[in-house]
Coordinates of C-alpha atoms and ligand atoms in Angstrom, one line a residue:
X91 CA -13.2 2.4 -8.8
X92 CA -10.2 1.1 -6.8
X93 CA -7.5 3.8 -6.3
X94 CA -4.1 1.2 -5.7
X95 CA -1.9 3.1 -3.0
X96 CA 1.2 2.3 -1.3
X97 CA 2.6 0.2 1.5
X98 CA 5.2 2.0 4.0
X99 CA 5.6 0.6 7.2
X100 CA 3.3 -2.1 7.6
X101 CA 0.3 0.2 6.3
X102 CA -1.7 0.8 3.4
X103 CA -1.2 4.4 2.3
X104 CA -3.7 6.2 -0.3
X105 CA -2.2 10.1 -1.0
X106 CA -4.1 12.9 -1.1
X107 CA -2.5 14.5 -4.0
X108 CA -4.1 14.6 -7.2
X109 CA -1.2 12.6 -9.5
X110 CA -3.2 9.4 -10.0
X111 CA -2.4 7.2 -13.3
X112 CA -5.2 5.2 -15.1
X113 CA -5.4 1.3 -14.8
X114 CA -7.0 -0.3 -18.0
X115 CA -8.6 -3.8 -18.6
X116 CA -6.4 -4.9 -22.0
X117 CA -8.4 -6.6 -22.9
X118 CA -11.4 -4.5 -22.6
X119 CA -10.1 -0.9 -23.4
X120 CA -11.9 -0.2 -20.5
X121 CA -10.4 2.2 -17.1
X122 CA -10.7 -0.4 -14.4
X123 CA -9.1 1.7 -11.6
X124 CA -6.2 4.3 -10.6
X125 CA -3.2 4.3 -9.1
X126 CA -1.6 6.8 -7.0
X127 CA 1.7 8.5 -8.2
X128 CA 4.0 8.8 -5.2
X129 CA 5.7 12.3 -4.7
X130 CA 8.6 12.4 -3.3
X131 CA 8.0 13.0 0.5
X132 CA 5.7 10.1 0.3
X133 CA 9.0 8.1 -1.1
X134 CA 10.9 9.8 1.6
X135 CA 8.7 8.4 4.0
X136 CA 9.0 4.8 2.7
X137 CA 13.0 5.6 3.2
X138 CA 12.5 6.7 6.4
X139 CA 10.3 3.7 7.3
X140 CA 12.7 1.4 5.5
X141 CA 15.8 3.1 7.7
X142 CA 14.3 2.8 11.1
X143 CA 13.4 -1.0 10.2
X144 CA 17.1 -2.2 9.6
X145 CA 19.1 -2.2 12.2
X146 CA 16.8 -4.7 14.1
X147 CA 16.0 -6.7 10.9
X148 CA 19.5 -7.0 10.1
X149 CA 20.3 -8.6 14.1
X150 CA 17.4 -10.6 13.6
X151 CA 18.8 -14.2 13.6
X152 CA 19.2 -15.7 10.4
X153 CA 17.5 -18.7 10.9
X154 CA 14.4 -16.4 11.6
X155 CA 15.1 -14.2 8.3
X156 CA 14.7 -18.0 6.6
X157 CA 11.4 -18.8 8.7
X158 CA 9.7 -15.6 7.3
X159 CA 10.5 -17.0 3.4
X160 CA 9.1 -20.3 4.5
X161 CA 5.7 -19.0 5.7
X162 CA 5.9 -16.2 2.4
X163 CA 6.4 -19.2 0.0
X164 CA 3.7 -21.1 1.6
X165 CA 1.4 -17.8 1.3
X166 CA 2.3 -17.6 -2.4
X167 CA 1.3 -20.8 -3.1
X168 CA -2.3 -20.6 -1.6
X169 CA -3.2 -17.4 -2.6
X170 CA -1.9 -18.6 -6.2
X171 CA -5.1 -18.6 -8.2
X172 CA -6.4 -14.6 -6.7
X173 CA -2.3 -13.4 -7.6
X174 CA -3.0 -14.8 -11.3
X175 CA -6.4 -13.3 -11.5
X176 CA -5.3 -10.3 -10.8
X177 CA -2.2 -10.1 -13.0
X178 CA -4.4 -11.0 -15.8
X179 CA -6.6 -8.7 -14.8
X180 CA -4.3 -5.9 -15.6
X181 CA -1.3 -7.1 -17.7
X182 CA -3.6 -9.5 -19.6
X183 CA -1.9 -12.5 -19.2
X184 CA -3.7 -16.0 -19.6
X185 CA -3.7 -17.9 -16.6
X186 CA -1.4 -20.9 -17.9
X187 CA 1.2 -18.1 -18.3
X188 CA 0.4 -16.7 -15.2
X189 CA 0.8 -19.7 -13.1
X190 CA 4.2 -20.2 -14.8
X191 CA 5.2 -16.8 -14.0
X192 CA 4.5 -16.9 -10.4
X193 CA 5.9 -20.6 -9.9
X194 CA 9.2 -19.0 -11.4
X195 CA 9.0 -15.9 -8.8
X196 CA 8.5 -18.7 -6.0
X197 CA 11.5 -20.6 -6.7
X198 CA 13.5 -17.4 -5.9
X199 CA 11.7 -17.6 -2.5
X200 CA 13.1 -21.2 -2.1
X201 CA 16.4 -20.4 -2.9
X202 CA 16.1 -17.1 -0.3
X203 CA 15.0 -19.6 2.4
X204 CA 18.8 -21.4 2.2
X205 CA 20.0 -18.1 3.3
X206 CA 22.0 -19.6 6.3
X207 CA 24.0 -21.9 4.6
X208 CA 24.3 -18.6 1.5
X209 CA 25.7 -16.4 4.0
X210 CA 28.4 -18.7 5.6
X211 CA 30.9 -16.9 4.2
X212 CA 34.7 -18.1 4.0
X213 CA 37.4 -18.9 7.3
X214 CA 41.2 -19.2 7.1
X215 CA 42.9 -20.4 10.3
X216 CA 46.4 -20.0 10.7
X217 CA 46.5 -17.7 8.1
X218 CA 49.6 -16.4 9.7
X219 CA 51.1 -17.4 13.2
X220 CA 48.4 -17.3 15.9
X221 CA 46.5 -15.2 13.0
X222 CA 42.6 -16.4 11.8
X223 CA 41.2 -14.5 8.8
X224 CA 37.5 -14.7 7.6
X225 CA 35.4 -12.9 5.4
X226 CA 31.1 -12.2 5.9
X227 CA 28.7 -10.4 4.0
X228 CA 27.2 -8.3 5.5
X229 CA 24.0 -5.8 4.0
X230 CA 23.6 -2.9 2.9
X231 CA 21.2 -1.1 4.3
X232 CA 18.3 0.6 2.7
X233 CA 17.9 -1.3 -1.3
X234 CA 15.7 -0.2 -3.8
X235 CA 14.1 -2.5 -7.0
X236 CA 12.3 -0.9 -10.0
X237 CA 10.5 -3.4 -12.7
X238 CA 8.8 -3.2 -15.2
X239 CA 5.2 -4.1 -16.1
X240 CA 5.3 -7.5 -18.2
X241 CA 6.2 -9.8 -15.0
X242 CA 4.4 -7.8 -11.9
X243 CA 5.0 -10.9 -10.1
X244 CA 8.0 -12.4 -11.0
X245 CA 10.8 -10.0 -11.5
X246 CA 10.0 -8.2 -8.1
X247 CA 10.7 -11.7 -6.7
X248 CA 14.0 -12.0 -8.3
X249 CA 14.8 -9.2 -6.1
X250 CA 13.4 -8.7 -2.7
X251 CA 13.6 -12.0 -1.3
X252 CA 17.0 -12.3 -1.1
X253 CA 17.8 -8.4 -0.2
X254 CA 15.5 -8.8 2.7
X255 CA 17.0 -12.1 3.6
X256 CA 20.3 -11.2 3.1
X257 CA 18.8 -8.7 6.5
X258 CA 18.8 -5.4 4.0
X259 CA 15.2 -3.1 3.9
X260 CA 13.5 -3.1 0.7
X261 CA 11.5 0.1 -1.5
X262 CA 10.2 -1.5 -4.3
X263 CA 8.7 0.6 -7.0
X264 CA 6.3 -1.4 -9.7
X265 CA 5.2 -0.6 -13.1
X266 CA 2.0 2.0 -12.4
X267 CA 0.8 -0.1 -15.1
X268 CA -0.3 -3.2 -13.4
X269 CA 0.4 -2.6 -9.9
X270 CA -2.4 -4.7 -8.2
X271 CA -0.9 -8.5 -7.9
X272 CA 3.1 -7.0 -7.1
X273 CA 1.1 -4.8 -4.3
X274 CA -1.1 -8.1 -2.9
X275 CA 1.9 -10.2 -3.0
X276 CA 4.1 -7.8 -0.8
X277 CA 1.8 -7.7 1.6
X278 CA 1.5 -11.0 2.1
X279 CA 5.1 -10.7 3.7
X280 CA 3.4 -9.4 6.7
X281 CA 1.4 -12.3 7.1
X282 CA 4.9 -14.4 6.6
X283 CA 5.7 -12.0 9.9
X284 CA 8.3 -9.6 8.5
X285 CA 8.2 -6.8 11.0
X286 CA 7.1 -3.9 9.5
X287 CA 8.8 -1.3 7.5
X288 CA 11.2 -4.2 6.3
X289 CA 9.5 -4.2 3.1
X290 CA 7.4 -0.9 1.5
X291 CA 5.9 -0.5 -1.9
X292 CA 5.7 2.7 -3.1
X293 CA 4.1 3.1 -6.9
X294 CA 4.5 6.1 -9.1
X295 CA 6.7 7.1 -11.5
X296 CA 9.3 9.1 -12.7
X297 CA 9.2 11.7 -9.4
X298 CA 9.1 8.2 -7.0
X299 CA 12.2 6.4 -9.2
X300 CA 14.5 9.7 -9.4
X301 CA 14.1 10.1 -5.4
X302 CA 15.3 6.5 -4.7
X303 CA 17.8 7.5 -7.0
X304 CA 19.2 10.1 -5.4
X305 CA 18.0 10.4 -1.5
X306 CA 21.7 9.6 0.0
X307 CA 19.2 6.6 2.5
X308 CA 19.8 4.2 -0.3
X309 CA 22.5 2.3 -0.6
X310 CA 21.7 0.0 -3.8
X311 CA 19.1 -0.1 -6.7
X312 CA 17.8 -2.9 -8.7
X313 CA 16.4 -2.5 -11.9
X314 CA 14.9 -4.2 -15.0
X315 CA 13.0 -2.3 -17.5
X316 CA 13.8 -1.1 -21.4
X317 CA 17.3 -0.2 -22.3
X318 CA 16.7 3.6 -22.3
X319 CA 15.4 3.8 -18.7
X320 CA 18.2 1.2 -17.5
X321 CA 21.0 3.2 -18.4
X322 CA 19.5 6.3 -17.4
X323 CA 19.5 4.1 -13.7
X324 CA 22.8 2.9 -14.1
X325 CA 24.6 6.4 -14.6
X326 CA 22.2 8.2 -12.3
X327 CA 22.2 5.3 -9.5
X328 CA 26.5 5.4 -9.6
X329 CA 27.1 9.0 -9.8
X330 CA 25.1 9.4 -6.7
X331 CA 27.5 6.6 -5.0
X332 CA 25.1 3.6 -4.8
X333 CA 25.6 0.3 -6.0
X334 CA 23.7 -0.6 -9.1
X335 CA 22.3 -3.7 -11.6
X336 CA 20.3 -2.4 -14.2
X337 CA 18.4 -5.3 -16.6
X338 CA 17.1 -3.6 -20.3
X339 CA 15.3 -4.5 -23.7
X340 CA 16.4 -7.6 -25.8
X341 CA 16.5 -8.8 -29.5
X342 CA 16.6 -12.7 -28.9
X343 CA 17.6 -14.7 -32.0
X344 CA 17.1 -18.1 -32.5
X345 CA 19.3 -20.1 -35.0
X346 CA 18.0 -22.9 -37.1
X347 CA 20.9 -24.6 -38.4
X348 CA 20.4 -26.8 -41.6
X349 CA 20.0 -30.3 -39.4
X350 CA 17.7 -29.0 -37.1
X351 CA 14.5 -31.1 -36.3
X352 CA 12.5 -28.3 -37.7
X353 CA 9.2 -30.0 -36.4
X354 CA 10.0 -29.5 -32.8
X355 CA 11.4 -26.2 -34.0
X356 CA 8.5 -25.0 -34.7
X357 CA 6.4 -26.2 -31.4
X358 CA 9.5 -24.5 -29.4
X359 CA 9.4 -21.4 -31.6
X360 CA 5.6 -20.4 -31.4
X361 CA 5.4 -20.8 -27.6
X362 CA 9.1 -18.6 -27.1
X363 CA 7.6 -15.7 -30.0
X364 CA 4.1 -15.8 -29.0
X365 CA 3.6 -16.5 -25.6
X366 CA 2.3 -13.9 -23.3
X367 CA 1.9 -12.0 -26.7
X368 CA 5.4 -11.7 -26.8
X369 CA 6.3 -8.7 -24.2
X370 CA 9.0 -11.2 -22.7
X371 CA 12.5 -9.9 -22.6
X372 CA 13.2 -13.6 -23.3
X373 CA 11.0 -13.8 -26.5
X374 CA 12.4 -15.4 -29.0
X375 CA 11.8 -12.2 -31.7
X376 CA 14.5 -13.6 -34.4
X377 CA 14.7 -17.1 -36.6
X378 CA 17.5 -16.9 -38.3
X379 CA 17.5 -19.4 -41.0
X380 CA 20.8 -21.0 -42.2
X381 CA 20.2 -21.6 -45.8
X382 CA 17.1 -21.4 -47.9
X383 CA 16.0 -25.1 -47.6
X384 CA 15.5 -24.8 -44.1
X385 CA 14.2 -21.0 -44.0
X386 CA 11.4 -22.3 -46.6
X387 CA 10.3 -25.6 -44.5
X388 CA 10.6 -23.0 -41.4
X389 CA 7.9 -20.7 -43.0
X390 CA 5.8 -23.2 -44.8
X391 CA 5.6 -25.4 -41.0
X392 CA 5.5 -21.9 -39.2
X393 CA 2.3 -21.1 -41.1
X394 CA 0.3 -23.9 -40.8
X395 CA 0.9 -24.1 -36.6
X396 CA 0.1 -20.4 -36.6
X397 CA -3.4 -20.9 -37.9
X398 CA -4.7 -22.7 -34.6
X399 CA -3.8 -19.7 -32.4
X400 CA -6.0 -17.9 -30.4
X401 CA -5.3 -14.5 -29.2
X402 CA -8.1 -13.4 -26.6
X403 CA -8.7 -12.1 -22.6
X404 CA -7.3 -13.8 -19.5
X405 CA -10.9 -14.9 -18.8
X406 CA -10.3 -17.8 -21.2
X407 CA -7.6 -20.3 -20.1
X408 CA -8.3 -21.9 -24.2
X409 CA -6.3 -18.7 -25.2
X410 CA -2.7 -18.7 -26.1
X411 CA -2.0 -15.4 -25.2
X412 CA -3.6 -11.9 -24.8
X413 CA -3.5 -8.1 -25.6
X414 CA -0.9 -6.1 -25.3
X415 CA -0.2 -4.2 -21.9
X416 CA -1.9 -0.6 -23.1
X417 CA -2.9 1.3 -26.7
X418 CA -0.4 2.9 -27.5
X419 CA 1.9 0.3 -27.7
X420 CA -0.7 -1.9 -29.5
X421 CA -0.2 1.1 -32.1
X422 CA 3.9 0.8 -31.5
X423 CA 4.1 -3.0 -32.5
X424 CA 1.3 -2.2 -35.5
X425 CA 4.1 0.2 -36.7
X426 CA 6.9 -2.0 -36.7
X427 CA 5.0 -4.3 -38.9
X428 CA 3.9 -1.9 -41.4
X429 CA 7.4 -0.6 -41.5
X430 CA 9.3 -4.4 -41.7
X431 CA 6.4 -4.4 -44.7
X432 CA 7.9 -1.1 -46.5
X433 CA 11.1 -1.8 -46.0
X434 CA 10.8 -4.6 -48.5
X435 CA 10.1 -7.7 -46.1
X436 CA 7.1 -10.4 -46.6
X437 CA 4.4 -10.5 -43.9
X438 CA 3.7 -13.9 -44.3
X439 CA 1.0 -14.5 -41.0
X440 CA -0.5 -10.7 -40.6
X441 CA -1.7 -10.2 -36.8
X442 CA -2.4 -6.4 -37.6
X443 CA -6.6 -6.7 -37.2
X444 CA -7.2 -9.9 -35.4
X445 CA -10.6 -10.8 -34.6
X446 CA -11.4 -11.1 -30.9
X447 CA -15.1 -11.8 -30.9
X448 CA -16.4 -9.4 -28.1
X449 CA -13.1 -7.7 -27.1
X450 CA -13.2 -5.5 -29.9
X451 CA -11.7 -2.5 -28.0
X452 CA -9.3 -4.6 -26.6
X453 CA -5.0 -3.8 -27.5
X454 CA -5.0 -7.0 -29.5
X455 CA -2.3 -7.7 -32.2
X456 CA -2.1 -11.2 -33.4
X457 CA 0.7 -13.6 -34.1
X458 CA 2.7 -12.7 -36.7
X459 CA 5.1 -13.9 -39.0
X460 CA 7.7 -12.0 -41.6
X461 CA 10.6 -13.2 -43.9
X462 CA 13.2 -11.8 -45.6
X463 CA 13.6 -9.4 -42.6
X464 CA 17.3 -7.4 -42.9
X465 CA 19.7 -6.1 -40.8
X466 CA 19.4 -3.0 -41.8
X467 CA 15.5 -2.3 -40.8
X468 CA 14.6 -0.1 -38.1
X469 CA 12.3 -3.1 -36.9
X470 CA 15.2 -5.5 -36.3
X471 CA 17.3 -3.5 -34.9
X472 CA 15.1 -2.2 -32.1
X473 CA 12.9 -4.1 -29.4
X474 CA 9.7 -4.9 -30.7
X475 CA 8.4 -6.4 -27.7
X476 CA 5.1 -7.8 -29.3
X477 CA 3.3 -11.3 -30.9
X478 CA 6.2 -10.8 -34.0
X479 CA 8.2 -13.2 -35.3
X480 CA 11.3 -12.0 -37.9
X481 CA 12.6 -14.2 -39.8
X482 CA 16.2 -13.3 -41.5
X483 CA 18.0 -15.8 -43.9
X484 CA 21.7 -16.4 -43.6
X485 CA 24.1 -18.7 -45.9
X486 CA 25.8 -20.1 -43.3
X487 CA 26.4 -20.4 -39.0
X488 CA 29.0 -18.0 -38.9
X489 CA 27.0 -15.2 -40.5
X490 CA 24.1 -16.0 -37.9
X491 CA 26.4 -15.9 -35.5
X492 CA 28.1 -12.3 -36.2
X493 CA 24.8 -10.9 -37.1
X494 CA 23.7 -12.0 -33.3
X495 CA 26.9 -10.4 -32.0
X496 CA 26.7 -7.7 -33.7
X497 CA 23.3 -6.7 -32.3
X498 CA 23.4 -4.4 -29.3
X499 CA 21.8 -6.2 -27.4
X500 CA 22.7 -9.5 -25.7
X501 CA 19.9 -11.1 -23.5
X502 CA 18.9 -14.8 -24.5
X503 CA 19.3 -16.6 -27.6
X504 CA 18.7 -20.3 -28.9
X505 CA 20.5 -22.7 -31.4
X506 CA 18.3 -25.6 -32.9
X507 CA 20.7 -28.4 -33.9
X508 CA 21.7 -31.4 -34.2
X509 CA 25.2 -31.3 -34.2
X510 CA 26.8 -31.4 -31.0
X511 CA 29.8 -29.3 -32.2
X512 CA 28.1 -26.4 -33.3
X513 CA 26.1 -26.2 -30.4
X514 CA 29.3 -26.2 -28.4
X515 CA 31.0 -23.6 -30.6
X516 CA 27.8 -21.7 -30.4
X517 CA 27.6 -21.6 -26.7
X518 CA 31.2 -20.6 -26.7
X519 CA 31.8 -17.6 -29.1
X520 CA 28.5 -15.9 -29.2
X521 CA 28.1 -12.7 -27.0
X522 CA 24.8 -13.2 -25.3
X523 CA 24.7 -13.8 -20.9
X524 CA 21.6 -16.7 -21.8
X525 CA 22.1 -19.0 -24.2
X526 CA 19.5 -22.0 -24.8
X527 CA 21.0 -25.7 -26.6
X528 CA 17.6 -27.0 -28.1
X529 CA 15.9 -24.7 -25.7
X530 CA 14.0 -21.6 -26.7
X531 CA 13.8 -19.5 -23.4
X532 CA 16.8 -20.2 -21.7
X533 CA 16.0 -18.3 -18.2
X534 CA 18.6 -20.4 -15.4
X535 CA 16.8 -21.8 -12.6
X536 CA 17.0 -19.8 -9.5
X537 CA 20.3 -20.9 -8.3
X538 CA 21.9 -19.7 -11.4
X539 CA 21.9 -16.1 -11.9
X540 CA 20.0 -14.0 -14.6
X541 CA 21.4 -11.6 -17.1
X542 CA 22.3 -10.2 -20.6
X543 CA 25.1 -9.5 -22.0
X544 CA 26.1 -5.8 -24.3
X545 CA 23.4 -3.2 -23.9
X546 CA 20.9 -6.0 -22.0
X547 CA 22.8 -5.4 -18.5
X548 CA 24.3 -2.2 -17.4
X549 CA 26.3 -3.7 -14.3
X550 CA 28.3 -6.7 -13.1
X551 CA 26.2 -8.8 -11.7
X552 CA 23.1 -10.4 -12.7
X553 CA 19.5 -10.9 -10.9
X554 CA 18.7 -13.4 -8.5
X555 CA 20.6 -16.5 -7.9
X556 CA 24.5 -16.5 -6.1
X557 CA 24.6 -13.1 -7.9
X558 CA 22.2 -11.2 -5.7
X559 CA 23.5 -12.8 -2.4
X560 CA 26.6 -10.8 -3.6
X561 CA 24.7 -7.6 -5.0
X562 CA 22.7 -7.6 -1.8
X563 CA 25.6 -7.8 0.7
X564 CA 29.2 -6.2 1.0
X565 CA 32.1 -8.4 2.0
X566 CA 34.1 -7.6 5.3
X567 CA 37.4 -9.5 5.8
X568 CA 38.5 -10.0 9.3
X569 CA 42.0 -10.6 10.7
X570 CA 41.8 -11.6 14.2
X571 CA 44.6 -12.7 16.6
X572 CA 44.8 -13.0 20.0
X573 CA 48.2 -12.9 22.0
X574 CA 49.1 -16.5 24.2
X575 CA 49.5 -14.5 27.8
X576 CA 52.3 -12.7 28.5
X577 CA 53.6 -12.7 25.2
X578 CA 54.5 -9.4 23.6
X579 CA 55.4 -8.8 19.9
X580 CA 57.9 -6.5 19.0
X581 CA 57.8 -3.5 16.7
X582 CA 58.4 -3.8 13.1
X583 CA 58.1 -1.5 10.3
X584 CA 58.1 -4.0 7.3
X585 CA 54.8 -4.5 5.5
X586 CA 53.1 -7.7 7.8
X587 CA 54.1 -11.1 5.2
Ligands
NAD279 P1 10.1 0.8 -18.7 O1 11.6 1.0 -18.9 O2 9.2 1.7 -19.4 O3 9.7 0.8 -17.2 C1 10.4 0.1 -16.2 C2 10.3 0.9 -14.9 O4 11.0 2.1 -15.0 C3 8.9 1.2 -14.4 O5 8.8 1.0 -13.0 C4 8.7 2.6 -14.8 O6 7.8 3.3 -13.9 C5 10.1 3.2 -14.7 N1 10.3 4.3 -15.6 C6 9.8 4.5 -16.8 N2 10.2 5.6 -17.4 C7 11.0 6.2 -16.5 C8 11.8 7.4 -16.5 N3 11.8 8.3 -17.5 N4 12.5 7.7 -15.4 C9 12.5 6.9 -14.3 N5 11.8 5.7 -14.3 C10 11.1 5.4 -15.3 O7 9.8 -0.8 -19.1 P2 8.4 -1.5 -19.3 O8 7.8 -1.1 -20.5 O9 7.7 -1.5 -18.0 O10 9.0 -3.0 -19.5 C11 9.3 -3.6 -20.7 C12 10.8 -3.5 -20.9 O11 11.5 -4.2 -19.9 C13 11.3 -4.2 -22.2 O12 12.3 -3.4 -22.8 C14 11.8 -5.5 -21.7 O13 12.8 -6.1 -22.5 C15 12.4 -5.1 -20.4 N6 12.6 -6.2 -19.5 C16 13.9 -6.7 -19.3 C17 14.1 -7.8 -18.5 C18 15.5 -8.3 -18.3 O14 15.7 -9.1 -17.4 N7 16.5 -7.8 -19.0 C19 13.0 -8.4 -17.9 C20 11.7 -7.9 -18.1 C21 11.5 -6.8 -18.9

């Protein structure tokens, strides 16, 4: 049975120590391997690795830093279809969602390769008499990432790209739950020709994250995982003086206004809720209905294109999405639909005991559809993070609106509309960092930057894009003049204007 270690300094490490975590097939039930649970001199070693590595990498010519994302994105690419075999291997993904995953991970490593003309940073000449003034960005250090399980690919690229070309070391710490493909993908940098110790992979968990937290080494920490855990980061992270984004959970609404083409609607809406089984923190979890005409041709439609849907393994590229990432959250997403069903809401499609011919150990829930869903229900207000669609019916857009800002959290959200004007208002007023104009998962290319708004974000600037060249560097500002020959300036004691 494979026992995933850990990569520190250019080698594959496998500890000793006993702390190993199982690895399950989702789609099985079934162990398939282990994965070792860093302690924290092991971390302390990737630190120490990571330390020695940055002085060089960060006077390594920039151009070169770029050359090392070229060759890394080219790796990506032909190593694709193994990367998305293993992610559904462990996370249970279908391939078509894999591919898409990894595609959006390797435009992050297109964007790192413009790192030159990113890092340019700003010149004033003659900013006084005989005076120049310019500001660079310079890195950090020693930076730290910590994601979650549900894009092992993906959201690790949103991060160490750019920190390493931005000339920073990286630790990255993955979900122990599927930790093969982030693992394989890392050291694929090697083969790109980062020198080693640049970039180290430690997996573990709680023991591994609270010594990156903490071990004075780091300078920065990157995270994107459930609300809980991201605050915990955040407050941890910045009382121990580091620099700190840290991504959580989301409750993505959707509004369907009364003119909405409710047929494409409904196409848009079944991929956003039930894709990848819905453990997306872009998922489009909410419909909120404005009025009852529409909310009734919502369900009626919503019920009919839900009867095609297949919920099965990654084997089968015919599926539309898979289990769930381990048991007991199968049983977590099982109890926020019986509880949506006591609380007095209608489980119209019911995904509690799908049939999955062969798999029938597997942490399957199927899609599933509820109306007349309230604010008030435990299930609405917290992250369900499963195949479940809510539906809630409002009277009119402002009461979708202030229900969607009143909800703590502020990831993604969606309007379907016709009206130009509401969609603008929308956009304008309503308290969410991603918001989607006819377009269910709004996630900004790679050149934009990636974020939530209200408990969604804990931090000022978002993943990837022109945000992370700023979070992975720290501006210095220059002042520079040098006297003509022979010419002295005299002594003053006013403040320099
Ligand atoms: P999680 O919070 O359980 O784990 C995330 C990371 O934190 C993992 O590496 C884990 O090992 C570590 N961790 C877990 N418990 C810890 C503890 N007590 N102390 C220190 N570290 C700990 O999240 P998950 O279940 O892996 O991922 C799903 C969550 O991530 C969902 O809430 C989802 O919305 C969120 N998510 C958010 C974004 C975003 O961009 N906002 C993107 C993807 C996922």
């Amino acid at each position: 049975m494979a026992n995933i270690g850990h990569l520190i300094n250019g080698k594959t490490v496998v500890e000793s120590s006993t702390r190993r975590q199982s690895i399950f097939n989702p789609a099985t039930g079934e162990i398939s391997g282990e994965v070792s649970l860093a302690s924290k001199n092991t971390v302390e070693e990737a630190i120490a690795a990571a330390e020695v590595a940055f002085p060089a990498w960060r006077n390594t010519a920039v151009g070169k830093r770029a050359a090392v994302m070229f060759r890394f994105k080219e790796l990506l690419e032909k190593n694709a279809p193994l990367i998305c075999e293993l992610i559904g291997a462990e996370h249970g993904k279908i391939a078509h969602d894999a591919e898409g995953e990894l595609k959006r991970g390797i435009e992050n490593v297109e964007y790192a390769c413009g790192i030159a003309e990113l890092l340019k940073g700003e010149h004033s000449k003659n900013a006084g008499p005989g005076i120049d003034c310019w500001s660079e960005f310079q890195p950090l250090g020693v930076v730290a990432g910590i994601t979650p399980f549900n894009f092992p690919a993906m959201v690790p690229l949103w991060m160490y790209p750019m920190a390493i070309a931005c000339g920073n070391s990286f630790i990255l710490k993955p979900s122990e739950r599927d930790p093969s493909s982030t693992l394989f993908i890392a050291e694929l940098l090697h083969e790109a020709g980062l020198p080693h110790g640049v970039m180290n992979v430690v997996n573990g968990d709680k023991e591994a994250v609270d010594t990156l937290l903490t071990d004075k080494r780091v300078s920065a920490i990157s995270f994107v995982g459930s609300t809980a855990i991201a605050e915990y980061i955040y407050t941890t992270a910045t009382a121990n003086g580091k620099r700190c984004q840290a991504l959580g959970g989301a409750k993505n609404h959707a509004i369907v206004m009364p003119d909405a083409d409710v047929d494409n609607a409904v196409n848009q809406l079944l991929g956003a809720a039930f894709g990848s089984s819905g453990e997306r923190c872009m998922a489009l979890s909410v419909a909120v209905a404005v009025g009852d005409k529409v909310a009734d041709e919502l369900i009626e439609k919503m019920q009919l294109a839900m009867k095609p849907l297949k919920v099965g393994a990654a084997t089968d590229n015919n599926n539309d999405f898979g289990p769930l990432i381990t048991r007991e959250h199968q049983q977590k997403v099982v109890g926020y639909i019986n509880s949506c069903e006591s609380d007095g809401a209608n489980v119209v499609v019911d995904g509690r005991n799908p049939a999955v011919p062969g798999h029938e150990d597997g942490f399957f829930v199927g899609a599933t559809l509820i109306d007349h869903v309230k604010a008030s229900m435990v299930s609405y207000q917290e992250e369900i993070f499963g195949p479940v669609l809510q539906v809630i019916r409002v009277a009119n857009m402002d009461k979708a609106m202030q229900l969607i800002n009143d909800h703590e959290y502020g990831n993604g959200t969606c309007i379907f509309t016709r009206d130009g004007e509401a969609a603008r208002y929308f956009s304008d007023n309503i308290k969410v960092g991603m918001v989607g104009i006819n377009v269910p998962l709004p996630v900004p290319v790679s050149y934009h930057s990636f974020g939530g708004w209200k408990r969604s974000l804990f931090g000022d600037l978002f993943a990837y894009g022109p945000d992370a060249v700023r979070f992975y560097t720290r501006r210095k500002t220059i002042t520079q003049r040098w006297p003509s020959s022979g010419v002295r300036e005299g002594v003053s004691f006013a403040f320099p204007s």
